[in-house]
């Protein structure tokens, strides 16, 4: 797949984007969910080797194909690793899956109700390396905890500043301003975010597009204007702490949004499963999430 093929796959593909990008502090939790207890490894290198083995097992699974998984978001170390001797992005491309790379380096402390992204030194060099490996786009996450209009506006502006750096490299940014689903004023956060995103999107130059990764809104269908916005290639949803069943129910209420789930995708997978058991559990999760992404009846 070339860049044009990947754009078309994301625009029209019937499926969802898998989030395989747990990093840093979230890696031990992901391994624990997989049945590998904290303390089962010695040092970060061993920890990242174990998480790469988990991701490699997912990617090589017969259930993990471009028919229902149209894209996958990778952690930098996963991008730099190999699956069956191939660079991970190429292994995905060979299965018809569009590769993305998580490029943010975590969150700042909360201020004005939001957590901004930490600075990303060396981003241009990372983007060049990713593009050279066939990566189509990036993902960058920040978090909204309360309905502070000024805080949300600054957070969204930061996201679009980084997105401009990504598009300047000929890559597709996924902007992820996550609304904390446990926020006491979640619906107000959603509405303020919609307004801030719409304002930034309207200022994008002709021909430029971004993707959006958003929390499932408290008001179903709230993000419909973003789904049809000419500067948006695709709107995807994070599970954000919902179980897979809960996330799929909420996703079906939002036409035009597809999933980009992590925990909700991986929750039933265990390291001690046989290959047949692993593939069956993964196939079930993929089927449920793909259905919620494409069948809104």
XYZ file of C-alpha atoms in Angstrom:
297
model
C 0.000 0.000 0.000
C 1.266 3.467 -0.880
C 0.159 6.701 0.824
C -2.868 7.053 -1.445
C -3.921 3.447 -0.813
C -3.617 3.962 2.942
C -5.676 7.148 2.823
C -8.421 5.322 0.939
C -8.275 2.387 3.368
C -8.815 4.682 6.361
C -11.521 6.699 4.602
C -13.612 3.781 3.332
C -12.376 0.635 5.079
C -15.000 -1.387 6.951
C -13.407 -1.961 10.317
C -11.525 -0.254 13.131
C -8.057 0.821 14.270
C -6.307 -1.312 16.896
C -4.372 0.606 19.564
C -1.211 -1.390 20.324
C 0.671 1.566 21.760
C 0.833 1.122 25.543
C 4.093 2.625 26.739
C 5.999 3.646 29.852
C 3.804 3.473 32.938
C 0.932 1.723 31.136
C 3.077 -1.235 30.016
C 3.073 -3.123 33.363
C -0.720 -2.809 33.502
C -1.019 -4.145 29.946
C 1.247 -7.083 30.780
C -0.699 -7.786 33.972
C -3.902 -7.936 31.946
C -2.143 -10.410 29.675
C -1.330 -12.593 32.679
C 2.306 -11.559 33.218
C 2.560 -10.215 36.761
C 4.529 -7.106 37.686
C 7.981 -8.235 38.805
C 8.194 -11.068 36.283
C 10.893 -9.146 34.406
C 14.176 -7.513 35.321
C 14.474 -4.006 33.946
C 12.796 -2.043 31.176
C 14.448 -3.951 28.327
C 12.922 -7.228 29.509
C 9.547 -5.554 30.062
C 9.502 -4.138 26.541
C 10.607 -7.480 25.102
C 7.583 -9.119 26.736
C 5.132 -6.495 25.466
C 6.630 -6.786 21.973
C 6.104 -10.557 22.084
C 2.463 -9.952 23.012
C 1.983 -7.508 20.161
C 3.808 -9.757 17.712
C 1.481 -12.604 18.643
C -1.497 -10.356 17.926
C -0.138 -9.147 14.596
C 0.749 -12.619 13.318
C -2.622 -14.075 14.395
C -4.842 -15.320 11.576
C -7.651 -13.281 13.159
C -5.757 -10.003 12.780
C -6.223 -8.981 9.151
C -7.033 -5.897 7.112
C -10.574 -7.113 6.508
C -11.706 -5.838 9.920
C -8.612 -4.151 11.371
C -7.917 -1.291 8.979
C -5.144 0.307 11.033
C -2.924 -0.194 14.070
C -1.187 2.333 16.340
C 2.297 1.336 17.481
C 4.637 2.353 20.295
C 8.079 3.523 19.079
C 9.859 0.377 20.309
C 7.247 -1.768 18.570
C 7.780 0.155 15.336
C 11.517 -0.449 15.635
C 11.034 -4.176 16.316
C 10.303 -7.027 13.958
C 7.539 -9.579 13.489
C 8.687 -12.829 11.901
C 11.801 -11.098 10.609
C 9.971 -8.116 9.081
C 9.935 -4.554 10.440
C 6.654 -4.250 12.333
C 5.127 -1.580 10.019
C 5.846 -3.780 6.998
C 4.306 -6.810 8.716
C 1.121 -4.756 9.156
C 1.157 -3.427 5.598
C 1.545 -6.969 4.263
C -1.715 -7.850 6.061
C -3.529 -4.817 4.627
C -3.326 -2.840 7.895
C -2.298 0.832 7.951
C 0.443 1.592 10.529
C 0.411 4.626 12.824
C 2.902 5.683 15.511
C 2.238 7.130 18.965
C 4.566 10.143 19.213
C 3.591 11.923 22.431
C 5.784 11.463 25.519
C 3.082 11.569 28.158
C 1.236 14.276 30.035
C 2.050 17.372 32.046
C 0.473 17.879 35.478
C -3.110 19.118 35.388
C -3.607 22.855 34.951
C -6.863 24.653 34.111
C -8.666 21.311 34.113
C -6.493 19.739 31.400
C -3.269 17.798 30.993
C -1.220 19.030 28.081
C 1.317 16.957 26.172
C 4.908 17.097 27.342
C 7.385 18.547 24.819
C 8.561 16.078 22.168
C 12.183 16.914 21.366
C 13.471 15.319 18.187
C 9.984 14.913 16.712
C 11.096 15.758 13.170
C 13.771 13.044 13.248
C 11.288 10.517 14.649
C 8.788 11.356 11.905
C 11.444 10.948 9.226
C 12.402 7.542 10.616
C 8.780 6.432 10.885
C 7.956 7.528 7.353
C 11.011 5.652 6.096
C 9.576 2.492 7.674
C 6.240 2.969 5.895
C 4.268 4.483 8.784
C 1.238 6.417 7.511
C 0.495 8.695 10.450
C 0.848 9.521 14.118
C -1.196 9.703 17.295
C -0.761 12.241 20.077
C -2.806 12.247 23.323
C -3.750 14.869 25.889
C -6.516 14.749 28.519
C -9.462 16.944 29.532
C -10.628 16.475 33.130
C -13.054 19.340 33.618
C -15.056 21.875 31.612
C -12.584 24.750 31.602
C -13.093 26.600 28.326
C -9.706 28.337 28.349
C -7.848 25.150 29.259
C -9.558 23.149 26.519
C -8.836 25.839 23.921
C -5.107 25.834 24.770
C -4.991 22.037 24.765
C -6.632 21.821 21.334
C -4.313 24.523 19.972
C -1.297 22.486 21.126
C -2.702 19.422 19.368
C -3.088 21.276 16.084
C 0.412 22.755 16.369
C 1.845 19.241 16.587
C -0.472 18.083 13.809
C 0.967 20.784 11.535
C 4.461 19.428 12.197
C 3.227 15.949 11.227
C 1.430 17.024 8.053
C 4.524 18.994 6.990
C 6.246 15.587 6.752
C 3.493 14.233 4.525
C 1.984 12.116 7.311
C -1.513 11.923 8.810
C -1.940 13.057 12.452
C -4.503 11.519 14.787
C -5.390 14.272 17.266
C -6.469 12.723 20.584
C -7.872 15.186 23.159
C -9.345 12.555 25.491
C -12.230 13.586 27.732
C -12.039 11.712 31.035
C -15.260 9.698 31.138
C -15.229 10.004 34.948
C -15.343 13.797 34.772
C -18.143 15.305 36.845
C -19.001 17.621 33.915
C -18.252 15.238 31.061
C -21.047 16.442 28.771
C -19.960 20.064 29.147
C -16.376 18.997 28.355
C -17.610 17.295 25.186
C -19.462 20.414 24.024
C -16.509 22.716 24.704
C -14.216 20.309 22.890
C -16.534 20.208 19.883
C -16.452 24.004 19.659
C -12.661 24.204 20.002
C -12.037 21.463 17.428
C -14.476 23.023 14.966
C -12.740 26.394 15.233
C -9.289 24.885 14.611
C -10.522 22.689 11.752
C -12.105 25.668 9.999
C -8.687 27.360 9.970
C -6.834 24.477 8.308
C -5.596 25.233 4.782
C -7.456 23.874 1.777
C -6.498 20.274 1.091
C -5.204 19.554 4.623
C -6.861 16.885 6.744
C -6.432 15.375 10.187
C -7.967 12.452 12.041
C -9.617 12.747 15.439
C -9.568 10.215 18.273
C -12.231 11.156 20.800
C -13.865 9.765 23.901
C -17.330 8.400 23.303
C -19.586 11.420 23.959
C -22.122 11.606 26.773
C -24.642 12.868 24.196
C -24.931 10.367 21.349
C -24.227 11.855 17.942
C -22.633 15.017 19.343
C -19.613 14.688 17.063
C -21.620 14.254 13.848
C -20.408 17.682 12.570
C -16.807 16.479 12.909
C -17.538 13.222 11.077
C -18.667 15.156 7.991
C -16.168 18.021 8.246
C -14.136 18.294 5.002
C -10.859 18.664 6.974
C -11.390 15.363 8.836
C -10.373 12.070 7.253
C -11.883 9.921 10.020
C -13.200 10.165 13.571
C -12.255 7.240 15.804
C -13.271 6.509 19.378
C -11.204 5.383 22.333
C -12.735 3.035 24.884
C -11.506 5.254 27.718
C -12.122 2.855 30.590
C -15.360 1.331 29.321
C -15.476 -2.451 29.079
C -15.658 -3.833 25.556
C -19.401 -4.473 25.879
C -20.034 -0.958 27.200
C -17.792 0.672 24.605
C -19.445 -1.197 21.741
C -22.924 -0.210 22.945
C -21.895 3.461 23.103
C -20.072 3.299 19.764
C -23.140 1.978 17.958
C -24.983 5.145 19.022
C -22.527 7.318 17.073
C -22.791 6.982 13.279
C -19.588 7.639 11.396
C -17.302 6.942 14.358
C -15.205 3.770 14.353
C -13.267 2.226 17.214
C -9.642 2.657 18.136
C -9.669 0.452 21.224
C -6.804 -0.850 23.327
C -7.866 -2.469 26.602
C -11.299 -3.251 25.189
C -9.600 -5.158 22.358
C -7.002 -7.025 24.425
C -8.921 -7.727 27.639
C -9.541 -11.450 27.014
C -6.031 -12.369 25.804
C -3.664 -14.305 28.092
C -0.046 -15.361 27.712
C -0.763 -18.983 28.692
C -3.431 -19.524 26.032
C -2.767 -22.018 23.272
C -2.537 -20.477 19.814
C -6.031 -21.732 18.991
C -7.461 -20.242 22.194
C -5.639 -16.967 21.621
C -6.817 -16.667 18.017
C -10.402 -17.491 18.994
C -10.478 -14.882 21.785
C -8.923 -12.259 19.514
C -11.344 -13.098 16.688
C -14.320 -12.635 19.025
C -13.081 -9.238 20.174
C -12.333 -8.125 16.610
C -15.751 -9.232 15.374
C -17.584 -7.384 18.159
C -15.608 -4.161 17.735
C -15.785 -4.217 13.931
C -19.542 -4.738 14.084
C -19.995 -1.810 16.473
C -17.833 0.308 14.148
C -19.705 -0.485 10.943
C -23.270 -1.547 11.866
C -25.153 1.325 13.508
C -28.625 -0.156 13.049
